[in-house]
Coordinates of N, CA and C in Angstrom, one line a residue:
Chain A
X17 N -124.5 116.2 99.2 CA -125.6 117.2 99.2 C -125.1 118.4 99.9
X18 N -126.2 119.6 99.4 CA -125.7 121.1 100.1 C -125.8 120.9 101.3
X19 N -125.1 121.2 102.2 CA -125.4 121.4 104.0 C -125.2 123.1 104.2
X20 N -125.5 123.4 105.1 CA -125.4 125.0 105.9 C -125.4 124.2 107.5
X21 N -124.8 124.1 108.0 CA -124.6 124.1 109.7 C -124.4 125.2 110.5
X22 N -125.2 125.5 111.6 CA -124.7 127.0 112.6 C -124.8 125.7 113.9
X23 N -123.6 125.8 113.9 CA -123.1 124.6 115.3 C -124.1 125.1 116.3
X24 N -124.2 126.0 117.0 CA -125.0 126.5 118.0 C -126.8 126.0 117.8
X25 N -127.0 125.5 118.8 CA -128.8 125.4 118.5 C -129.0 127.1 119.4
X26 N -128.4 126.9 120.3 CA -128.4 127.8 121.6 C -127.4 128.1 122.1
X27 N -127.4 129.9 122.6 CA -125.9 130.3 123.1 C -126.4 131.2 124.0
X28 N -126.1 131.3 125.0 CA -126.2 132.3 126.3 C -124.9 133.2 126.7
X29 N -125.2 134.3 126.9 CA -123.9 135.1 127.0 C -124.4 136.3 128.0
X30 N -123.6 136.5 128.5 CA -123.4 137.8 129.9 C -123.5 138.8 129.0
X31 N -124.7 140.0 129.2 CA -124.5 141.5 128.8 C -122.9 141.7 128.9
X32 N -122.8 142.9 127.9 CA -121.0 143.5 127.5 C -120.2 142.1 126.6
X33 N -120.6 141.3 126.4 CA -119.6 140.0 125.8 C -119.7 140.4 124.5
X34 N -118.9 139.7 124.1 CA -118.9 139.6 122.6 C -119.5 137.9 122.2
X35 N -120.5 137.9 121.5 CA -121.3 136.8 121.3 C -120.7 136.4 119.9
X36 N -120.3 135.0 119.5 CA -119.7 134.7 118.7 C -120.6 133.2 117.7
X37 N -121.5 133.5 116.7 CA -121.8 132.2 116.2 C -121.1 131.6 115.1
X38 N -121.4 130.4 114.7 CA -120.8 130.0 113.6 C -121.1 129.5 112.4
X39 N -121.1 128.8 110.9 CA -121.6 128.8 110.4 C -121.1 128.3 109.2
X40 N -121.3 126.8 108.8 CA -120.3 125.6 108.1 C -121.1 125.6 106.6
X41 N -120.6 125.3 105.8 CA -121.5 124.6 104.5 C -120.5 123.9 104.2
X42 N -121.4 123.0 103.2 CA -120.2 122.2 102.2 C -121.1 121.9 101.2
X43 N -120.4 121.7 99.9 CA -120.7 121.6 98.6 C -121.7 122.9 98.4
X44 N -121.3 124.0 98.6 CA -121.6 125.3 97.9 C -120.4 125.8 97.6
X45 N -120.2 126.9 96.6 CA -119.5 127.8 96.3 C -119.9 129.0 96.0
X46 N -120.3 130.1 97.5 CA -121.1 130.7 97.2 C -120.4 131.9 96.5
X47 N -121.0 132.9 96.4 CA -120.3 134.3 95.8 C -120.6 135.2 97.1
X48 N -121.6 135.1 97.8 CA -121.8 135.7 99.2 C -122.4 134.9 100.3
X49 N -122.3 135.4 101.5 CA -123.2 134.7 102.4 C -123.7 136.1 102.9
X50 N -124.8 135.3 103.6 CA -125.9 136.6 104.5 C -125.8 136.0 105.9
X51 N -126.3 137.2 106.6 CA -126.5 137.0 108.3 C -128.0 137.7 108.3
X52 N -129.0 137.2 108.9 CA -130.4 137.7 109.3 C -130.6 137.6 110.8
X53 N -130.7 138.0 111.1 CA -131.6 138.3 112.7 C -133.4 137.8 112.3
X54 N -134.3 137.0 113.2 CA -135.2 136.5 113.3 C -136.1 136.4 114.7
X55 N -136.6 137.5 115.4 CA -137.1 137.5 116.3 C -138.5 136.7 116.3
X56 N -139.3 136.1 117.2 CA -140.1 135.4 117.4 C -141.9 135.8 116.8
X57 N -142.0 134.6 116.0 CA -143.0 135.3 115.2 C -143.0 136.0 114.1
X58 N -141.7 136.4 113.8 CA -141.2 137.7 112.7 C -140.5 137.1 111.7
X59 N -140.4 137.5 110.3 CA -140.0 137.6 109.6 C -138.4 137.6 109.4
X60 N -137.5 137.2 108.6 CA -136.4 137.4 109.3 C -135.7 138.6 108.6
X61 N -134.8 139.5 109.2 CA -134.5 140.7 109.0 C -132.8 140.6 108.3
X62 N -132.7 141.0 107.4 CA -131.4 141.6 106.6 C -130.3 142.2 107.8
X63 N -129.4 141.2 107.8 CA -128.4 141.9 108.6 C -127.1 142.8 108.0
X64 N -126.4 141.4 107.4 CA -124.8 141.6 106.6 C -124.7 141.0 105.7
X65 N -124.4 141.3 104.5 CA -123.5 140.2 103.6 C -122.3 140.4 102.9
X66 N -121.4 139.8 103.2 CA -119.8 139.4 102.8 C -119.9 138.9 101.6
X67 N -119.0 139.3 100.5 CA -119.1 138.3 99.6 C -117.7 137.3 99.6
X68 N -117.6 136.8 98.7 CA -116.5 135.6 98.4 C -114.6 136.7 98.8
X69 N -115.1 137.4 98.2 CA -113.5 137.6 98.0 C -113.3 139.1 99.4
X70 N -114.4 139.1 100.1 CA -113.8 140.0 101.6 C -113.7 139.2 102.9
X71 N -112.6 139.1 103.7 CA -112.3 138.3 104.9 C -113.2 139.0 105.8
X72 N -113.5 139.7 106.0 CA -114.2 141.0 107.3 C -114.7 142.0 106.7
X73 N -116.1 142.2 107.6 CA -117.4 143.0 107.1 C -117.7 144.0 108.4
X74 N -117.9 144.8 108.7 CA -118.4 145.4 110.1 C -119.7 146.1 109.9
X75 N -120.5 146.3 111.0 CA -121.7 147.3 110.6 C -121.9 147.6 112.2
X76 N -121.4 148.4 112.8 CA -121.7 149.0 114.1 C -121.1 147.8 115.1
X77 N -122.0 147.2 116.1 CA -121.3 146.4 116.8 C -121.1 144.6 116.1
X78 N -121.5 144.7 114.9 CA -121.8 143.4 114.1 C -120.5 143.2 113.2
X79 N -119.7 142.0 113.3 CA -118.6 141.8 112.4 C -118.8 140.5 111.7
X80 N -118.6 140.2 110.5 CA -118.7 139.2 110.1 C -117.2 138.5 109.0
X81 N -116.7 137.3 109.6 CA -115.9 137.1 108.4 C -116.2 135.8 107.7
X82 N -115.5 135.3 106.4 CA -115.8 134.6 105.7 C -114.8 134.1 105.1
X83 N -114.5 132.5 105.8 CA -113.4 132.3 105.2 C -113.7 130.9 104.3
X84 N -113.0 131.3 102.8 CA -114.0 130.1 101.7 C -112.7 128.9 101.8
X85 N -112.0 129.0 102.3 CA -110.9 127.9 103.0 C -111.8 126.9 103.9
X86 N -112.0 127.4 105.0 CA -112.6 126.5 105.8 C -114.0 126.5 105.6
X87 N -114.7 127.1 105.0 CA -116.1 127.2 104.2 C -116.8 127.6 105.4
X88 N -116.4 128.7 106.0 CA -116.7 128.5 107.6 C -117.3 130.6 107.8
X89 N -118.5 131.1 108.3 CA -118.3 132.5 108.6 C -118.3 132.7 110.2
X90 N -117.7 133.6 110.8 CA -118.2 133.7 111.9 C -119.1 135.1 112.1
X91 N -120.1 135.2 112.5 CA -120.4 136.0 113.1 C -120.8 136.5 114.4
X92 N -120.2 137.7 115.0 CA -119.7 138.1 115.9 C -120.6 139.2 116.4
X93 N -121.3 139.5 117.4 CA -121.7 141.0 118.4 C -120.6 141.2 119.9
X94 N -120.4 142.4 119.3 CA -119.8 143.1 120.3 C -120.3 143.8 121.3
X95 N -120.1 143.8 122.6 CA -121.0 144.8 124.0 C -122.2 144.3 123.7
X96 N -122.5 142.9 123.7 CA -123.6 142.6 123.5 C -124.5 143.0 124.6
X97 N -126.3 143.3 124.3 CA -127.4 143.5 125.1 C -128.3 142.8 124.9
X98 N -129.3 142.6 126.0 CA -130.5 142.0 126.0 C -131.3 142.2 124.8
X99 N -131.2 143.2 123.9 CA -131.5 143.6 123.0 C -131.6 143.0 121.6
X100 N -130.2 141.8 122.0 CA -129.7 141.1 120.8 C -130.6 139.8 121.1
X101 N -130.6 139.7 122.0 CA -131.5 138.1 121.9 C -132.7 138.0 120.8
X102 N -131.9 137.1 120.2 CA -133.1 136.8 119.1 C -132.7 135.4 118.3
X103 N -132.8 134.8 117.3 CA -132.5 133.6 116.4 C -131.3 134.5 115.3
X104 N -130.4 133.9 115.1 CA -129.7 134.7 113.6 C -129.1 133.8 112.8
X105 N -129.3 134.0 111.7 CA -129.6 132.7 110.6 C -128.4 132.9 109.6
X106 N -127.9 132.3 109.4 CA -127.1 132.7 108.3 C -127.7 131.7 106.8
X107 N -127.7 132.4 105.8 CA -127.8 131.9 104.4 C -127.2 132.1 103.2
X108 N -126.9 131.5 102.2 CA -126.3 131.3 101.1 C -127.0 131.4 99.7
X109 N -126.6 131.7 98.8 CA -127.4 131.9 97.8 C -126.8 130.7 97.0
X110 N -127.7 129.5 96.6 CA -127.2 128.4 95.7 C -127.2 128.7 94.3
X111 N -128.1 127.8 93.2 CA -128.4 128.0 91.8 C -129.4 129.3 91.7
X112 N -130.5 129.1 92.3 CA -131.4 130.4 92.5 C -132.5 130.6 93.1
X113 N -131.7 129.9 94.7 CA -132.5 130.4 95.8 C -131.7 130.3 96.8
X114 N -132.1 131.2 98.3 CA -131.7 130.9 99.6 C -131.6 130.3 100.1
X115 N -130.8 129.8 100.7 CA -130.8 128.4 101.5 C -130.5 129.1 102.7
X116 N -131.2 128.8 103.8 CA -130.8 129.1 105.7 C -130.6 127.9 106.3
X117 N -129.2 128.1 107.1 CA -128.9 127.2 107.9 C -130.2 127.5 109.1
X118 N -130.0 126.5 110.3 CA -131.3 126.4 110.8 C -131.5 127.1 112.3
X119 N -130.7 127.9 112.2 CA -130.3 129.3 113.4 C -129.7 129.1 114.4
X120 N -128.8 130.0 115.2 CA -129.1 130.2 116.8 C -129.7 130.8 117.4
X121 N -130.2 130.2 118.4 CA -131.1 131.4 119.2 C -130.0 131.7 120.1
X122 N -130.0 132.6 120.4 CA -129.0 133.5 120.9 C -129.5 134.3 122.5
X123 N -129.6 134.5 123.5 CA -130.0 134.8 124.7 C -129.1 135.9 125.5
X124 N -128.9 137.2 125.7 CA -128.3 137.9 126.3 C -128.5 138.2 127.7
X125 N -127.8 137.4 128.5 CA -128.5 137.9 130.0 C -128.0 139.3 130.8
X126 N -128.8 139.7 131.1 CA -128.6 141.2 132.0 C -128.1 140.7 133.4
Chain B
X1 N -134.1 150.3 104.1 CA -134.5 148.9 103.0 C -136.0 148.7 102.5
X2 N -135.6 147.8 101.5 CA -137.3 147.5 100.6 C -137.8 146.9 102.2
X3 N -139.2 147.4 102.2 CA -140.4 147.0 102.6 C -141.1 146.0 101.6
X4 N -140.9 144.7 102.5 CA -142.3 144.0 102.2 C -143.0 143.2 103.5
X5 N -144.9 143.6 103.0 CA -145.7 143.0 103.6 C -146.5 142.0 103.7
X6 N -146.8 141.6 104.4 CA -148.1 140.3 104.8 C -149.7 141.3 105.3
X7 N -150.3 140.0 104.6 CA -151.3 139.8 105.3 C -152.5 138.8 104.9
X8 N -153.1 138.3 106.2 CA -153.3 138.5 107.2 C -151.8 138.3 108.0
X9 N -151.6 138.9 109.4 CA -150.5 138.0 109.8 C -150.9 137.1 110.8
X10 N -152.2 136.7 111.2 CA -152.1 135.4 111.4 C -154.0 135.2 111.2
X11 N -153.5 133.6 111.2 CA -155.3 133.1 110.8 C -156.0 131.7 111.2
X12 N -156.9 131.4 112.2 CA -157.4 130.4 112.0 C -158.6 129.9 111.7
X13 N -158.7 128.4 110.9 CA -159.7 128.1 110.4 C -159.6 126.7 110.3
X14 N -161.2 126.6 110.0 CA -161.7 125.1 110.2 C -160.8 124.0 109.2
X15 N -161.0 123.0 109.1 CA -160.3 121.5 108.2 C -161.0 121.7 107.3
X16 N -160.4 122.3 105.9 CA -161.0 121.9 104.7 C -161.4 123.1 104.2
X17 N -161.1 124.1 105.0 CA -161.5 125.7 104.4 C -160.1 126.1 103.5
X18 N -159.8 126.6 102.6 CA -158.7 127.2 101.9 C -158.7 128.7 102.9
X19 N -157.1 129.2 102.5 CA -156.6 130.3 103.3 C -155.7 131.3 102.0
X20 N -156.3 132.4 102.2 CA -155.6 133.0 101.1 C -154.3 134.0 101.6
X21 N -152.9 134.0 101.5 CA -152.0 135.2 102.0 C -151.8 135.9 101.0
X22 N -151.6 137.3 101.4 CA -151.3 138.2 100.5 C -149.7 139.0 101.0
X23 N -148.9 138.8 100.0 CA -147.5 139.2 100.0 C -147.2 140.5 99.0
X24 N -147.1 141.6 99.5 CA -146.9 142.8 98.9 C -145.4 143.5 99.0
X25 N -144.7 144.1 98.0 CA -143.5 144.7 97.9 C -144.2 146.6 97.8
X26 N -143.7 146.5 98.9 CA -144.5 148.1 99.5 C -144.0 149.4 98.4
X27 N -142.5 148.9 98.2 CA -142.2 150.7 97.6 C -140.7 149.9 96.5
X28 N -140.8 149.0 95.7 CA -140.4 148.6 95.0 C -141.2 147.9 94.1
X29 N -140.5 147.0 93.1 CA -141.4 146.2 92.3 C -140.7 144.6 92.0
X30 N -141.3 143.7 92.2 CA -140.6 142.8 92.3 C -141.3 141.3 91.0
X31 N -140.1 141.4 90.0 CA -140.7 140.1 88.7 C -141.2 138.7 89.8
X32 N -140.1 139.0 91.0 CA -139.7 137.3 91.6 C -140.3 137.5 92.6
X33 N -141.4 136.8 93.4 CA -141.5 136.6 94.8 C -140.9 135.2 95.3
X34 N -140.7 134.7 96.9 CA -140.6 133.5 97.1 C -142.0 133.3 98.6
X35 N -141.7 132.0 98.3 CA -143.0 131.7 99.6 C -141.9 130.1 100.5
X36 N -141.9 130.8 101.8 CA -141.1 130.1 102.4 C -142.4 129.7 103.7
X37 N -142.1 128.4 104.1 CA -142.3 128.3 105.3 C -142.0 127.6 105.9
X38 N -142.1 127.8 107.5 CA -141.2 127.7 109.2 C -142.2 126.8 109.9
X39 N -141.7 125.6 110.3 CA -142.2 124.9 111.7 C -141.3 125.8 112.5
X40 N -141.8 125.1 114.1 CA -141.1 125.5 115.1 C -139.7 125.5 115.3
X41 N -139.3 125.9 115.6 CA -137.4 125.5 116.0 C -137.2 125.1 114.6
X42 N -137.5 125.0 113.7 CA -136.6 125.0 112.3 C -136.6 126.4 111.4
X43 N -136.0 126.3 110.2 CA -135.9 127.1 109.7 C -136.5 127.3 108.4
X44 N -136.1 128.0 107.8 CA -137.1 128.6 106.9 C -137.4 127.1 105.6
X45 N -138.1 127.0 104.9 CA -137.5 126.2 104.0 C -138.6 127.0 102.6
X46 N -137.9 126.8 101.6 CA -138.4 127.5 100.2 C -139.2 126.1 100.1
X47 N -140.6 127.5 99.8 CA -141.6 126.2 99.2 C -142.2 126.3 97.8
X48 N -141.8 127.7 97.2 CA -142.0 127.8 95.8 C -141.6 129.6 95.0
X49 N -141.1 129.3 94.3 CA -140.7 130.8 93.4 C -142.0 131.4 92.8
X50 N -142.2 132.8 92.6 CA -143.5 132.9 92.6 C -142.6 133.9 91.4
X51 N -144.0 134.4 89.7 CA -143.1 134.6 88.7 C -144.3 135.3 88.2
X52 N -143.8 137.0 88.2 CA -145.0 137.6 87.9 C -145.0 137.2 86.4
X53 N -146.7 137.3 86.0 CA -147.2 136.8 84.8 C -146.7 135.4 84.4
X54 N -146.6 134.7 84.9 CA -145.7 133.0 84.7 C -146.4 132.2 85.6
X55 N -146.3 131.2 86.1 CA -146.7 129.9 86.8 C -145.3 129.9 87.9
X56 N -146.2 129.8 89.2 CA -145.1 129.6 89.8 C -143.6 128.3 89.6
X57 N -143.1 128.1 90.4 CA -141.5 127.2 90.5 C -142.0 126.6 92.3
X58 N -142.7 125.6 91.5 CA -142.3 125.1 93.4 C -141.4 123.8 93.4
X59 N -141.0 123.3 94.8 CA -139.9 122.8 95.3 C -140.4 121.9 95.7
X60 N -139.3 120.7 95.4 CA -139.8 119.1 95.4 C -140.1 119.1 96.8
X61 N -141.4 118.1 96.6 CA -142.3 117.7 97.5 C -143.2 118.9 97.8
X62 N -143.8 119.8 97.3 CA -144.5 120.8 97.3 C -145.7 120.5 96.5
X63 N -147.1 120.2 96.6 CA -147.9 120.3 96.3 C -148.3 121.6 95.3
X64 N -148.0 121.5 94.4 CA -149.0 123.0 93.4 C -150.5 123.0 93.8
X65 N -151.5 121.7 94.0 CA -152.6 122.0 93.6 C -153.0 122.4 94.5
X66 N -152.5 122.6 96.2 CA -152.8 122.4 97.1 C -152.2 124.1 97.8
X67 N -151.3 124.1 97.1 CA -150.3 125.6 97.5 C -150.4 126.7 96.2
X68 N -151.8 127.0 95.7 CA -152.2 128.4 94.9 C -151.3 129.1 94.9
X69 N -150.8 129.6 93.7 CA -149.5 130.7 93.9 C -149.9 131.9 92.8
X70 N -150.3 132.8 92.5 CA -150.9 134.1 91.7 C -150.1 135.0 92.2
X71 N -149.2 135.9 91.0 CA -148.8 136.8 91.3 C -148.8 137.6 89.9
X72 N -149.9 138.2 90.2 CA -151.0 138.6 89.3 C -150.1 140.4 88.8
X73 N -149.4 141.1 90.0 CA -148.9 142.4 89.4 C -146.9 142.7 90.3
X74 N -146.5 143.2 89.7 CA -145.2 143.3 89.9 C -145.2 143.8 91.4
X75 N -146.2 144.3 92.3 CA -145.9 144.6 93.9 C -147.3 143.2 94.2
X76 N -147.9 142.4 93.8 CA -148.4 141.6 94.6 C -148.5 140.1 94.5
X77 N -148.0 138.9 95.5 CA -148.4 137.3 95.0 C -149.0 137.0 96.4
X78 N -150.1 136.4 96.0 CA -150.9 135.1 97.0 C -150.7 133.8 96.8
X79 N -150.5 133.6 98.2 CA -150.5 131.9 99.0 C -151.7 131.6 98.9
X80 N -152.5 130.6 98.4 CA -153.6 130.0 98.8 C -153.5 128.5 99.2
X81 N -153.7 128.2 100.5 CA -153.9 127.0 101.2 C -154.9 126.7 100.7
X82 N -154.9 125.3 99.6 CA -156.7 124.8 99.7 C -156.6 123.6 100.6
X83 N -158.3 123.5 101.1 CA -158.4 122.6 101.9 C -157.4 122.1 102.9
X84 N -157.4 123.2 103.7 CA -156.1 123.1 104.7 C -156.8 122.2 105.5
X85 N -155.6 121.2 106.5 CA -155.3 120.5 107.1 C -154.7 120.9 108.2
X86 N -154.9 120.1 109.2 CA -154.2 120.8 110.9 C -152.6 120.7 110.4
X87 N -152.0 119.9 109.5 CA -150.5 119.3 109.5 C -150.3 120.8 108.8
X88 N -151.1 121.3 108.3 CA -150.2 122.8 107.3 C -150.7 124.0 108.2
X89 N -150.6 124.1 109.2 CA -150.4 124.8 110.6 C -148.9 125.1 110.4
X90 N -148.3 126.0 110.0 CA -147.4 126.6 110.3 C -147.3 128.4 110.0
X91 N -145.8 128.5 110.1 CA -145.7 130.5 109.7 C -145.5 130.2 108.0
X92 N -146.3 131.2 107.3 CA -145.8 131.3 106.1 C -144.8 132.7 105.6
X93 N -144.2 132.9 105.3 CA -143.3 133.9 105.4 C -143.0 134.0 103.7
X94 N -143.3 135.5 103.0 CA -142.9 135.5 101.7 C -141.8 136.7 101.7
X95 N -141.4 136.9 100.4 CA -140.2 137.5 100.1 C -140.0 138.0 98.8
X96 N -139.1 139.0 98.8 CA -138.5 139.3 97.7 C -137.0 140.2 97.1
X97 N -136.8 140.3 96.1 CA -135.4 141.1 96.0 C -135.5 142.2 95.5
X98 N -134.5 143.4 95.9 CA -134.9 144.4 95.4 C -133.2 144.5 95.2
X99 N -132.7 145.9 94.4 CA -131.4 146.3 94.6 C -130.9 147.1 95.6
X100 N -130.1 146.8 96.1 CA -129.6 147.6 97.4 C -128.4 148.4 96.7
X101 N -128.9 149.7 96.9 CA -127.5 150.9 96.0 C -126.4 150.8 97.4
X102 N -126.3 150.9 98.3 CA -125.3 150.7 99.1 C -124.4 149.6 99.0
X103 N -124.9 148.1 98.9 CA -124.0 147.0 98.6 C -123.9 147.0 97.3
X104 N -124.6 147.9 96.3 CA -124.4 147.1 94.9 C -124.6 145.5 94.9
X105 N -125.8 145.4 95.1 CA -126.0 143.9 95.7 C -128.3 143.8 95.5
X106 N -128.2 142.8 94.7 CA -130.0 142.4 94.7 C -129.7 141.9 96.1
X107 N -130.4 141.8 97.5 CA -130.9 141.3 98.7 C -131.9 141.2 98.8
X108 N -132.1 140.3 99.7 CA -133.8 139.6 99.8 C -134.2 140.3 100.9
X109 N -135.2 140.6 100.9 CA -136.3 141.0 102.3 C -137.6 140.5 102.4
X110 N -137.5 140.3 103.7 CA -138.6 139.3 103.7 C -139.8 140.2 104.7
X111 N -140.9 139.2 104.7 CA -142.5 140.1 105.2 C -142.6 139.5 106.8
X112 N -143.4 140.0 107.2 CA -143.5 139.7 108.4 C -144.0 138.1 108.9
X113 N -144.0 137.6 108.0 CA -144.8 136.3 108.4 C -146.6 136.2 108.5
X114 N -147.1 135.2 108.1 CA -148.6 134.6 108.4 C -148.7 133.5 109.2
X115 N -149.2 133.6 110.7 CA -149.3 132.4 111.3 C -150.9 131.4 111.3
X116 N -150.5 130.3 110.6 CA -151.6 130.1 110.3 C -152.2 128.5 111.1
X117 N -153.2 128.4 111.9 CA -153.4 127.5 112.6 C -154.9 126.7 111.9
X118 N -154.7 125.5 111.3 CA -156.0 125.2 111.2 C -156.0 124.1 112.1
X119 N -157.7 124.0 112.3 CA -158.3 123.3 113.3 C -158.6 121.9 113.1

């Protein structure tokens, strides 16, 4: 069956770090994956999306790669802030819907 | 990015009342809505494809008769909870795709959520 895994339930990181999550499937073969950010109560918000054939994506301090070898993305914040704490989801597009792995909540301490 | 909205965004009511949400695509136009919803500490899960002028697409183990789905014009579809139950207390969260001229890419955006508590 499809899986999406984000190893992390929860990750705590020191303001200025580079926060690093992760993010497994197996039995997809997607054409892209997405990253969302999902603050509490909220809807979840459009971050990044890589497709199949780019190793590395950037958008300010947000990097994302995607390697269909290990079926694996990481996504990364850089100089992280209290700012970032939030859940971030990564998801896949199957036959013809989204599928979200089941997040990290992510915690930046000052 | 496309804007889309909810409302109410949150609501509670008695056992056995129906709950209507309304999911709007603010400054685009969308054939496709989706209607997702979130327990606690989980994640989102698709609960049905919503298909203007069509019958919705819901997702095994999804009640139709129970989960109203109308998406009556290309910027609007409603959730209707009938005869809600304390167990369908969750966030309902809808969605849609628009085209993004920057990625060259349809992407999904989603609404703020409906928190909905019945008693």
């Amino acid at each position: 069956s499809q899986k999406i895994e984000q190893n992390s339930e929860a990750l705590n990181i020191q303001e200025g770090k580079t926060a690093t999550l992760t993010c497994n499937y197996t039995n997809y073969s997607p054409a892209y994956l997405q990253w969302y950010r999902q603050d509490p109560g909220r809807g979840p918000v459009f971050l990044l999306l890589i497709r199949e054939n780019e190793k590395e994506k950037r958008k300010e301090r947000l990097k994302v790669t995607f390697d269909t070898t290990l079926k694996q993305s990481l996504f990364h914040i850089t100089a992280s802030q209290p700012a970032d704490s939030a859940t971030y989801l990564c998801a896949l597009l199957g036959a013809r819907q989204l599928t979200f792995g089941s997040g990290t909540q992510l915690t930046v301490l000052p | 990015g496309a804007v889309v909205s909810q409302h109410p965004s949150w609501v509670i009511c008695k056992s056995g009342t129906s709950v209507k949400i309304e999911c709007r695509s603010l400054d685009f136009q969308a054939t496709t809505m989706f209607w997702y919803r979130q327990f606690p500490k989980q994640s989102l899960m698709l609960m049905a494809t919503s298909n203007e002028g069509s019958k919705a697409t819901y997702e095994q183990g999804v009640e139709k008769d129970k989960f109203l789905i109308n998406h009556a014009s290309l910027t609007l579809s409603t959730l209707t909870v009938t005869s809600a139950h304390p167990e369908d207390s969750s966030f309902y969260i809808c969605s849609a795709r628009d085209w993004d001229r920057g990625l060259s890419q349809e992407t999904q955006y989603f609404g703020p959520g409906t928190r909905l508590l019945v008693l």
